[in-house]
CSV table of C-alpha atoms and ligand atoms in Angstrom, one decimal:
chain,number,residue,atom,x,y,z
W,160,MET,CA,-137.9,177.8,-242.9
W,161,THR,CA,-136.4,174.8,-241.3
W,162,ILE,CA,-133.3,172.7,-241.6
W,163,LEU,CA,-133.9,169.0,-241.2
W,164,VAL,CA,-130.9,167.2,-239.5
W,165,THR,CA,-130.9,163.4,-239.8
W,166,GLY,CA,-128.7,161.7,-237.2
W,167,GLY,CA,-128.8,165.0,-235.2
W,168,ALA,CA,-128.6,163.0,-231.9
W,169,GLY,CA,-125.3,161.5,-232.9
W,170,TYR,CA,-121.8,162.8,-232.2
W,171,ILE,CA,-121.2,165.2,-235.1
W,172,GLY,CA,-124.9,165.8,-235.7
W,173,SER,CA,-125.5,167.1,-232.2
W,174,HIS,CA,-122.6,169.5,-232.4
W,175,THR,CA,-123.8,170.7,-235.7
W,176,VAL,CA,-127.4,171.2,-234.3
W,177,ALA,CA,-125.9,173.3,-231.5
W,178,GLU,CA,-124.0,175.4,-234.1
W,179,LEU,CA,-127.0,175.9,-236.3
W,180,LEU,CA,-129.1,177.0,-233.4
W,181,HIS,CA,-126.4,179.4,-232.4
W,182,ARG,CA,-126.5,180.8,-235.9
W,183,GLY,CA,-130.3,181.4,-235.5
W,184,GLU,CA,-131.4,178.6,-237.8
W,185,GLU,CA,-134.6,176.7,-237.1
W,186,VAL,CA,-133.9,173.0,-236.7
W,187,VAL,CA,-135.8,169.7,-236.8
W,188,VAL,CA,-133.9,166.5,-235.8
W,189,VAL,CA,-134.8,163.0,-237.0
W,190,ASP,CA,-132.9,160.2,-235.3
W,191,SER,CA,-133.6,156.5,-234.7
W,192,LEU,CA,-131.4,156.7,-231.5
W,193,ASN,CA,-129.7,153.6,-232.8
W,194,SER,CA,-126.4,155.0,-231.8
W,195,GLY,CA,-127.4,158.6,-230.8
W,196,HIS,CA,-128.7,160.1,-227.6
W,197,LYS,CA,-131.8,162.1,-227.0
W,198,ALA,CA,-130.0,164.1,-224.3
W,199,ALA,CA,-127.6,165.3,-227.0
W,200,VAL,CA,-130.4,167.4,-228.4
W,201,SER,CA,-131.5,169.9,-225.8
W,202,ARG,CA,-133.2,172.4,-228.1
W,203,GLY,CA,-135.0,172.2,-231.5
W,204,THR,CA,-137.8,169.8,-232.5
W,205,PHE,CA,-136.9,166.1,-232.1
W,206,TYR,CA,-138.5,163.1,-233.8
W,207,LYS,CA,-137.5,159.6,-233.0
W,208,GLY,CA,-137.8,157.5,-236.1
W,209,ASP,CA,-135.9,155.6,-238.8
W,210,LEU,CA,-135.3,157.1,-242.3
W,211,ARG,CA,-136.3,153.8,-243.8
W,212,ASP,CA,-139.8,154.2,-242.4
W,213,ARG,CA,-141.3,156.1,-245.3
W,214,GLU,CA,-144.6,156.9,-243.6
W,215,PHE,CA,-142.8,158.4,-240.6
W,216,LEU,CA,-140.6,160.5,-242.9
W,217,GLU,CA,-143.6,161.7,-244.9
W,218,GLY,CA,-145.2,162.9,-241.7
W,219,VAL,CA,-142.1,165.0,-240.8
W,220,PHE,CA,-141.9,166.6,-244.3
W,221,LYS,CA,-145.7,167.4,-244.2
W,222,LYS,CA,-145.5,169.0,-240.8
W,223,HIS,CA,-142.5,171.3,-241.5
W,224,ASP,CA,-141.6,173.8,-244.2
W,225,ILE,CA,-138.1,172.3,-244.8
W,226,GLU,CA,-135.6,174.3,-246.8
W,227,ALA,CA,-132.6,171.9,-246.7
W,228,VAL,CA,-131.4,168.7,-245.2
W,229,ILE,CA,-128.2,167.9,-243.4
W,230,HIS,CA,-127.7,164.2,-243.6
W,231,PHE,CA,-125.6,162.5,-240.9
W,232,ALA,CA,-127.6,159.4,-240.2
W,233,ALA,CA,-125.6,156.3,-241.1
W,234,ARG,CA,-123.7,153.3,-239.8
W,235,SER,CA,-120.1,154.3,-239.8
W,236,LEU,CA,-117.7,151.7,-238.5
W,237,VAL,CA,-115.0,150.4,-240.9
W,238,GLY,CA,-114.5,147.0,-239.2
W,239,GLU,CA,-118.2,146.3,-238.7
W,240,SER,CA,-118.9,147.1,-242.4
W,241,VAL,CA,-116.6,144.4,-243.5
W,242,GLN,CA,-118.4,141.9,-241.2
W,243,ILE,CA,-122.0,142.9,-242.0
W,244,PRO,CA,-121.9,144.7,-245.4
W,245,LEU,CA,-125.6,144.3,-246.1
W,246,ALA,CA,-126.5,146.3,-243.0
W,247,TYR,CA,-124.5,149.2,-244.5
W,248,TYR,CA,-126.2,149.0,-247.9
W,249,ASP,CA,-129.5,148.9,-246.0
W,250,ASN,CA,-129.0,151.7,-243.5
W,251,ASN,CA,-126.8,153.9,-245.6
W,252,LEU,CA,-128.0,153.5,-249.2
W,253,LEU,CA,-131.6,152.5,-248.7
W,254,ALA,CA,-132.2,155.1,-246.0
W,255,SER,CA,-130.7,157.9,-248.2
W,256,HIS,CA,-132.8,156.7,-251.1
W,257,HIS,CA,-135.9,157.2,-249.0
W,258,LEU,CA,-134.7,160.5,-247.7
W,259,VAL,CA,-134.0,161.9,-251.2
W,260,SER,CA,-137.3,160.6,-252.6
W,261,ALA,CA,-139.2,162.4,-249.8
W,262,MET,CA,-137.2,165.6,-250.3
W,263,LEU,CA,-138.0,165.6,-254.0
W,264,ASP,CA,-141.6,164.8,-253.4
W,265,HIS,CA,-141.8,167.9,-251.2
W,266,GLY,CA,-139.7,170.2,-253.4
W,267,VAL,CA,-136.7,170.2,-251.1
W,268,GLN,CA,-133.6,170.6,-253.4
W,269,LYS,CA,-130.6,171.2,-251.0
W,270,ILE,CA,-128.7,168.5,-249.1
W,271,VAL,CA,-125.4,168.7,-247.1
W,272,PHE,CA,-124.0,165.2,-246.8
W,273,SER,CA,-121.6,163.5,-244.3
W,274,SER,CA,-119.1,161.8,-246.6
W,275,THR,CA,-115.7,160.6,-245.4
W,276,ALA,CA,-112.0,160.3,-246.1
W,277,ALA,CA,-112.8,156.5,-246.5
W,278,VAL,CA,-114.0,157.2,-250.1
W,279,TYR,CA,-110.3,157.5,-251.2
W,280,GLY,CA,-109.3,154.1,-249.9
W,281,LYS,CA,-105.5,153.8,-250.0
W,282,PRO,CA,-104.4,157.2,-251.2
W,283,LYS,CA,-101.7,157.6,-253.9
W,284,GLN,CA,-100.5,160.9,-252.6
W,285,ILE,CA,-100.6,163.0,-249.4
W,286,PRO,CA,-102.2,165.4,-248.7
W,287,ILE,CA,-105.4,164.0,-250.4
W,288,ARG,CA,-107.2,166.3,-252.7
W,289,GLU,CA,-110.8,166.1,-253.9
W,290,GLU,CA,-110.0,165.1,-257.4
W,291,ASP,CA,-107.8,162.2,-256.3
W,292,PRO,CA,-109.0,158.6,-257.2
W,293,THR,CA,-111.8,157.2,-255.0
W,294,VAL,CA,-111.3,153.5,-254.5
W,295,PRO,CA,-112.8,152.5,-251.1
W,296,THR,CA,-111.3,149.5,-249.3
W,297,HIS,CA,-114.5,148.6,-247.3
W,298,PRO,CA,-118.3,148.6,-247.6
W,299,TYR,CA,-118.6,151.7,-245.3
W,300,GLY,CA,-116.5,153.8,-247.7
W,301,GLU,CA,-118.2,152.1,-250.7
W,302,THR,CA,-121.8,153.0,-249.5
W,303,LYS,CA,-120.7,156.6,-248.8
W,304,LEU,CA,-119.2,157.0,-252.3
W,305,ALA,CA,-122.4,155.4,-253.8
W,306,MET,CA,-124.5,158.1,-252.0
W,307,GLU,CA,-122.3,160.9,-253.3
W,308,LYS,CA,-122.9,159.5,-256.8
W,309,MET,CA,-126.6,159.1,-256.2
W,310,PHE,CA,-126.8,162.8,-255.4
W,311,ARG,CA,-124.9,163.7,-258.6
W,312,TRP,CA,-127.3,161.7,-260.7
W,313,CYS,CA,-130.2,163.3,-258.9
W,314,GLU,CA,-128.9,166.7,-259.7
W,315,GLN,CA,-128.8,165.8,-263.4
W,316,ALA,CA,-132.3,164.3,-263.4
W,317,TYR,CA,-134.1,166.4,-260.8
W,318,GLY,CA,-132.0,169.5,-260.0
W,319,LEU,CA,-131.0,168.4,-256.5
W,320,LYS,CA,-128.0,170.4,-255.2
W,321,SER,CA,-125.7,168.6,-252.8
W,322,VAL,CA,-122.5,169.4,-250.8
W,323,SER,CA,-120.6,166.3,-249.8
W,324,LEU,CA,-118.2,166.9,-246.9
W,325,ARG,CA,-115.5,164.3,-246.8
W,326,TYR,CA,-114.4,164.5,-243.2
W,327,PHE,CA,-111.2,163.0,-241.8
W,328,ASN,CA,-111.1,161.9,-238.1
W,329,ALA,CA,-113.6,163.8,-236.0
W,330,ALA,CA,-112.5,164.4,-232.4
W,331,GLY,CA,-113.1,166.7,-229.4
W,332,ALA,CA,-116.3,168.1,-227.8
W,333,HIS,CA,-118.3,171.2,-227.5
W,334,PRO,CA,-116.4,174.0,-225.6
W,335,GLU,CA,-119.3,174.5,-223.2
W,336,GLY,CA,-118.9,170.9,-222.1
W,337,GLU,CA,-122.5,169.7,-222.3
W,338,ILE,CA,-122.2,167.5,-225.4
W,339,GLY,CA,-119.4,165.2,-226.6
W,340,GLU,CA,-118.6,161.8,-228.0
W,341,ASP,CA,-120.4,158.7,-226.6
W,342,HIS,CA,-120.5,155.6,-228.8
W,343,HIS,CA,-121.5,152.1,-227.6
W,344,PRO,CA,-119.3,150.2,-228.2
W,345,GLU,CA,-116.6,152.8,-228.5
W,346,THR,CA,-114.2,152.0,-231.3
W,347,HIS,CA,-112.5,155.4,-231.9
W,348,LEU,CA,-108.9,156.0,-230.9
W,349,ILE,CA,-109.1,159.2,-228.8
W,350,PRO,CA,-112.2,158.3,-226.6
W,351,ILE,CA,-110.7,154.8,-226.0
W,352,ILE,CA,-107.4,156.3,-224.9
W,353,LEU,CA,-109.3,158.7,-222.5
W,354,GLN,CA,-111.3,155.7,-221.1
W,355,VAL,CA,-107.9,154.3,-220.1
W,356,ALA,CA,-107.0,157.6,-218.5
W,357,LEU,CA,-110.3,157.4,-216.6
W,358,GLY,CA,-109.4,153.9,-215.3
W,359,GLN,CA,-112.3,152.3,-217.3
W,360,ARG,CA,-109.8,150.2,-219.4
W,361,ASP,CA,-106.4,148.8,-218.6
W,362,LEU,CA,-104.7,149.7,-221.8
W,363,ILE,CA,-105.0,150.9,-225.4
W,364,GLY,CA,-104.3,148.3,-228.1
W,365,ILE,CA,-102.3,149.7,-231.0
W,366,PHE,CA,-103.5,148.2,-234.3
W,367,GLY,CA,-100.3,147.5,-236.0
W,368,ASP,CA,-96.8,149.0,-235.6
W,369,ASP,CA,-95.4,147.8,-238.9
W,370,TYR,CA,-96.9,150.4,-241.3
W,371,PRO,CA,-94.5,152.3,-243.6
W,372,THR,CA,-94.6,155.4,-241.3
W,373,GLU,CA,-91.9,156.9,-239.1
W,374,ASP,CA,-92.9,155.0,-235.9
W,375,GLY,CA,-94.7,152.2,-237.7
W,376,THR,CA,-98.3,153.2,-236.6
W,377,CYS,CA,-101.1,154.7,-238.7
W,378,ILE,CA,-101.3,158.4,-239.3
W,379,ARG,CA,-104.6,160.2,-239.3
W,380,ASP,CA,-105.8,163.8,-239.6
W,381,TYR,CA,-107.8,164.7,-236.5
W,382,ILE,CA,-110.3,167.5,-236.9
W,383,HIS,CA,-112.3,169.1,-234.1
W,384,VAL,CA,-116.0,168.4,-234.2
W,385,MET,CA,-116.8,172.2,-233.8
W,386,ASP,CA,-114.7,172.9,-236.9
W,387,LEU,CA,-116.8,170.3,-238.7
W,388,ALA,CA,-120.0,171.8,-237.3
W,389,ARG,CA,-119.1,175.3,-238.6
W,390,ALA,CA,-118.3,173.8,-242.0
W,391,HIS,CA,-121.9,172.4,-242.3
W,392,TRP,CA,-123.3,175.9,-241.7
W,393,LEU,CA,-121.0,177.3,-244.3
W,394,ALA,CA,-122.0,174.5,-246.8
W,395,LEU,CA,-125.6,175.5,-246.2
W,396,GLU,CA,-124.8,179.1,-246.9
W,397,PHE,CA,-122.9,178.0,-250.1
W,398,LEU,CA,-126.0,176.1,-251.3
W,399,ARG,CA,-128.2,179.1,-250.5
W,400,LYS,CA,-126.0,181.6,-252.3
W,401,HIS,CA,-124.8,179.6,-255.3
W,402,GLN,CA,-127.4,176.9,-256.0
W,403,GLN,CA,-124.4,174.7,-256.9
W,404,SER,CA,-123.2,171.3,-255.8
W,405,GLY,CA,-119.7,170.6,-254.5
W,406,VAL,CA,-117.4,168.1,-252.8
W,407,PHE,CA,-115.0,169.2,-250.0
W,408,ASN,CA,-112.4,167.6,-247.8
W,409,LEU,CA,-112.4,168.7,-244.1
W,410,GLY,CA,-109.2,168.0,-242.2
W,411,ASN,CA,-106.5,169.9,-240.4
W,412,GLY,CA,-103.8,169.1,-243.0
W,413,ARG,CA,-101.5,167.6,-240.3
W,414,GLY,CA,-101.2,163.9,-239.6
W,415,PHE,CA,-100.5,162.3,-236.2
W,416,SER,CA,-99.5,158.7,-235.7
W,417,VAL,CA,-101.4,156.5,-233.2
W,418,LYS,CA,-98.3,156.7,-230.9
W,419,GLN,CA,-98.2,160.5,-231.1
W,420,VAL,CA,-101.9,160.7,-230.2
W,421,ILE,CA,-101.2,158.4,-227.1
W,422,GLU,CA,-98.2,160.6,-226.1
W,423,THR,CA,-100.2,163.8,-226.4
W,424,ALA,CA,-103.0,162.2,-224.3
W,425,ARG,CA,-100.4,161.3,-221.6
W,426,GLU,CA,-99.4,165.0,-221.5
W,427,VAL,CA,-103.0,166.2,-221.3
W,428,THR,CA,-104.2,163.7,-218.7
W,429,GLY,CA,-101.1,163.0,-216.7
W,430,HIS,CA,-101.9,159.3,-216.9
W,431,PRO,CA,-99.2,156.8,-218.2
W,432,ILE,CA,-101.7,155.1,-220.6
W,433,PRO,CA,-100.3,151.6,-221.0
W,434,THR,CA,-100.2,150.2,-224.6
W,435,GLU,CA,-100.1,146.8,-226.3
W,436,VAL,CA,-99.4,146.2,-229.9
W,437,ARG,CA,-102.0,144.2,-231.7
W,438,PRO,CA,-102.5,143.0,-235.3
W,439,ARG,CA,-103.4,145.5,-238.0
W,440,ARG,CA,-107.2,146.2,-238.4
W,441,ALA,CA,-108.6,145.2,-241.7
W,442,GLY,CA,-109.1,148.0,-244.2
W,443,ASP,CA,-106.9,150.6,-242.4
W,444,PRO,CA,-104.7,152.6,-244.8
W,445,ALA,CA,-101.3,153.7,-243.4
W,446,VAL,CA,-101.8,157.5,-243.9
W,447,LEU,CA,-104.8,159.7,-244.3
W,448,VAL,CA,-104.2,163.5,-244.4
W,449,ALA,CA,-106.4,166.0,-246.1
W,450,SER,CA,-105.8,169.0,-248.2
W,451,SER,CA,-108.7,171.3,-247.2
W,452,GLU,CA,-107.5,174.1,-249.5
W,453,LYS,CA,-110.7,173.9,-251.5
W,454,ALA,CA,-113.0,174.2,-248.5
W,455,GLN,CA,-110.9,177.2,-247.3
W,456,ARG,CA,-111.0,178.9,-250.7
W,457,VAL,CA,-114.6,178.1,-251.8
W,458,LEU,CA,-116.5,177.9,-248.5
W,459,GLY,CA,-114.4,180.3,-246.5
W,460,TRP,CA,-113.8,177.6,-243.9
W,461,LYS,CA,-110.8,177.6,-241.6
W,462,SER,CA,-110.0,175.2,-238.8
W,463,GLN,CA,-109.9,176.9,-235.4
W,464,TYR,CA,-108.5,174.0,-233.5
W,465,HIS,CA,-105.4,172.9,-235.3
W,466,ASP,CA,-103.4,171.8,-232.3
W,467,LEU,CA,-103.8,168.2,-231.4
W,468,LYS,CA,-103.3,169.0,-227.7
W,469,THR,CA,-106.2,171.4,-227.8
W,470,VAL,CA,-108.4,168.9,-229.5
W,471,ILE,CA,-107.6,166.1,-227.0
W,472,LYS,CA,-108.0,168.6,-224.1
W,473,SER,CA,-111.6,169.4,-225.2
W,474,ALA,CA,-112.4,165.7,-225.4
W,475,TRP,CA,-110.9,165.2,-222.0
W,476,GLN,CA,-113.0,167.9,-220.5
W,477,TRP,CA,-116.2,166.1,-221.6
W,478,HIS,CA,-115.0,162.6,-220.6
W,479,GLN,CA,-114.0,163.9,-217.1
W,480,ALA,CA,-117.3,165.7,-216.6
W,481,TYR,CA,-119.4,162.7,-217.9
W,482,PRO,CA,-117.3,159.5,-217.5
W,483,ARG,CA,-120.2,157.4,-218.6
W,484,GLY,CA,-121.3,159.8,-221.3
W,485,TYR,CA,-124.9,160.6,-221.6
W,486,ALA,CA,-125.8,158.0,-218.9
W,487,ASP,CA,-124.4,160.6,-216.5
W,488,LYS,CA,-126.7,163.4,-217.7
E,292,NAD,N1,-116.9,160.2,-236.6
E,292,NAD,C1,-116.0,160.4,-237.6
E,292,NAD,O1,-114.8,160.5,-237.4
E,292,NAD,C2,-116.6,160.5,-239.0
E,292,NAD,C3,-115.6,160.7,-240.0
E,292,NAD,C4,-116.1,160.8,-241.3
E,292,NAD,C5,-117.5,160.7,-241.6
E,292,NAD,N2,-118.3,160.5,-240.6
E,292,NAD,C6,-119.8,160.4,-240.9
E,292,NAD,O2,-120.5,161.4,-240.1
E,292,NAD,C7,-121.8,161.0,-239.8
E,292,NAD,C8,-121.9,161.1,-238.3
E,292,NAD,O3,-120.9,160.3,-237.6
E,292,NAD,P1,-121.0,160.2,-236.0
E,292,NAD,O4,-119.6,159.8,-235.6
E,292,NAD,O5,-121.6,161.4,-235.4
E,292,NAD,O6,-121.9,158.9,-235.9
E,292,NAD,P2,-123.0,158.7,-234.8
E,292,NAD,O7,-123.3,157.2,-234.8
E,292,NAD,O8,-122.7,159.3,-233.5
E,292,NAD,O9,-124.3,159.4,-235.4
E,292,NAD,C9,-125.2,158.9,-236.4
E,292,NAD,C10,-126.6,159.1,-235.9
E,292,NAD,O10,-127.5,158.7,-236.9
E,292,NAD,C11,-128.6,157.9,-236.3
E,292,NAD,N3,-129.1,157.0,-237.3
E,292,NAD,C12,-128.4,156.0,-237.9
E,292,NAD,N4,-129.1,155.3,-238.8
E,292,NAD,C13,-130.3,156.0,-238.8
E,292,NAD,C14,-131.5,155.8,-239.6
E,292,NAD,N5,-131.7,154.8,-240.5
E,292,NAD,N6,-132.6,156.6,-239.3
E,292,NAD,C15,-132.5,157.6,-238.4
E,292,NAD,N7,-131.4,157.8,-237.7
E,292,NAD,C16,-130.3,157.0,-237.9
E,292,NAD,C17,-127.9,157.3,-235.1
E,292,NAD,O11,-128.9,156.9,-234.1
E,292,NAD,C18,-127.0,158.4,-234.6
E,292,NAD,O12,-127.6,159.3,-233.7
E,292,NAD,C19,-121.9,159.5,-240.3
E,292,NAD,O13,-122.6,159.6,-241.5
E,292,NAD,C20,-120.5,159.1,-240.5
E,292,NAD,O14,-120.4,158.2,-241.6
E,292,NAD,C21,-117.9,160.4,-239.3
E,293,UPG,O1,-108.3,150.9,-230.2
E,293,UPG,C1,-107.8,151.5,-231.2
E,293,UPG,C2,-108.6,152.2,-232.1
E,293,UPG,C3,-108.0,152.8,-233.3
E,293,UPG,N1,-106.7,152.6,-233.5
E,293,UPG,C4,-106.1,153.2,-234.7
E,293,UPG,O2,-106.3,154.6,-234.7
E,293,UPG,C5,-106.6,155.1,-235.9
E,293,UPG,C6,-107.9,155.9,-235.9
E,293,UPG,O3,-109.0,154.9,-235.8
E,293,UPG,P1,-110.5,155.3,-235.4
E,293,UPG,O4,-110.5,156.4,-234.3
E,293,UPG,O5,-111.2,154.1,-235.2
E,293,UPG,O6,-111.0,156.1,-236.7
E,293,UPG,P2,-111.0,155.5,-238.3
E,293,UPG,O7,-111.1,154.1,-238.4
E,293,UPG,O8,-109.8,156.2,-238.9
E,293,UPG,O9,-112.3,156.1,-238.8
E,293,UPG,C7,-112.9,157.4,-238.5
E,293,UPG,O10,-112.4,158.3,-239.5
E,293,UPG,C8,-112.8,158.0,-240.8
E,293,UPG,C9,-112.3,159.1,-241.7
E,293,UPG,O11,-110.9,159.0,-241.8
E,293,UPG,C10,-114.4,158.0,-240.9
E,293,UPG,O12,-114.8,157.6,-242.1
E,293,UPG,C11,-114.9,157.0,-239.9
E,293,UPG,O13,-116.4,157.1,-239.9
E,293,UPG,C12,-114.4,157.3,-238.5
E,293,UPG,O14,-114.8,156.3,-237.6
E,293,UPG,C13,-106.6,154.0,-236.9
E,293,UPG,O15,-105.3,153.9,-237.5
E,293,UPG,C14,-106.8,152.7,-236.0
E,293,UPG,O16,-106.2,151.6,-236.5
E,293,UPG,C15,-105.9,151.8,-232.7
E,293,UPG,O17,-104.7,151.6,-232.9
E,293,UPG,N2,-106.5,151.3,-231.6
């Protein structure tokens, strides 16, 4: 039987596809290539298409004996979601609605879902635990939370089993160096810093240095993309074994400020990486750090890349080999 991976040509999706294939799973990828890259999926069956195209989706479900779905496909930029919220309701909620309808029509009852730390909004306590209040501060987080809820209601009504993985900040690249992070435009901190080190940008803008943190810059929990990839396989195994739904945080449990990330990148790259302080970015909470105790206890997951330097080194290896990302492949 086959695992359908939506958004499998994207950053986290492509690393998960590589992990699933490594584990001997059969994989079918569906991706619109809106932000992903065909070259990121070198093995497995690939279909270019949009989840909102019901006829297209129907064709994929008819052609393959699908056991479960891993659902990455989404728009996922915090700032953009504030500017064009309807695009987020359309591409995230409507697309997921089509996907779940097709799944249920074809008797597919298991889904692993890319949720996010953004569902918590401004956390009341650190580290954040799964039972903490979920009060998103932007449409991106709002649509992800709505999808989690949609899965829960579908469990009650139709028996759908879901695992929602709330990831914190994904970073790094595959250890074999053939796939990595390549977004256009790039908005994420670590790849932008590495573009400065490559000479593609003059400096990195720091979005606010007046947060209530030790050095005034935002603190995030950076988790290696291969640790995330392995968690998806474990979530699939959890669904197979227990026929039970669940929600899990995935982070390293350690927070690093924007300034600390820049300093570590200077050590890794040997580049001075000039900075400029800019205004705060709308919707950014000061600190997001996960407790992943539940994922460790229930899924048997453990982060293998806890050191920020190792995470940045692995991203740097990819950016050095492919300075223009997949355009160089
Ligand atoms: N990158 C992070 O730090 C992070 C953190 C938390 C959660 N997430 C979530 O993880 C998932 C993957 O993130 P990413 O950074 O790999 O993003 P990405 O943009 O690299 O990947 C998303 C993929 O989905 C595809 N896609 C989007 N809409 C589609 C549609 N309607 N039909 C078919 N394909 C579609 C895109 O072409 C792309 O390949 C997203 O759901 C995101 O919300 C990411
Ligand atoms: O040029 C930049 C880019 C980012 N930042 C800061 O760096 C931190 C990390 O930002 P970024 O890499 O853009 O990630 P987030 O906005 O934290 O969002 C990521 O992590 C979230 C979970 O925490 C996911 O939901 C999102 O999909 C994913 O993009 C934030 O404090 C930003 O303000 C800067 O100071 N300068």
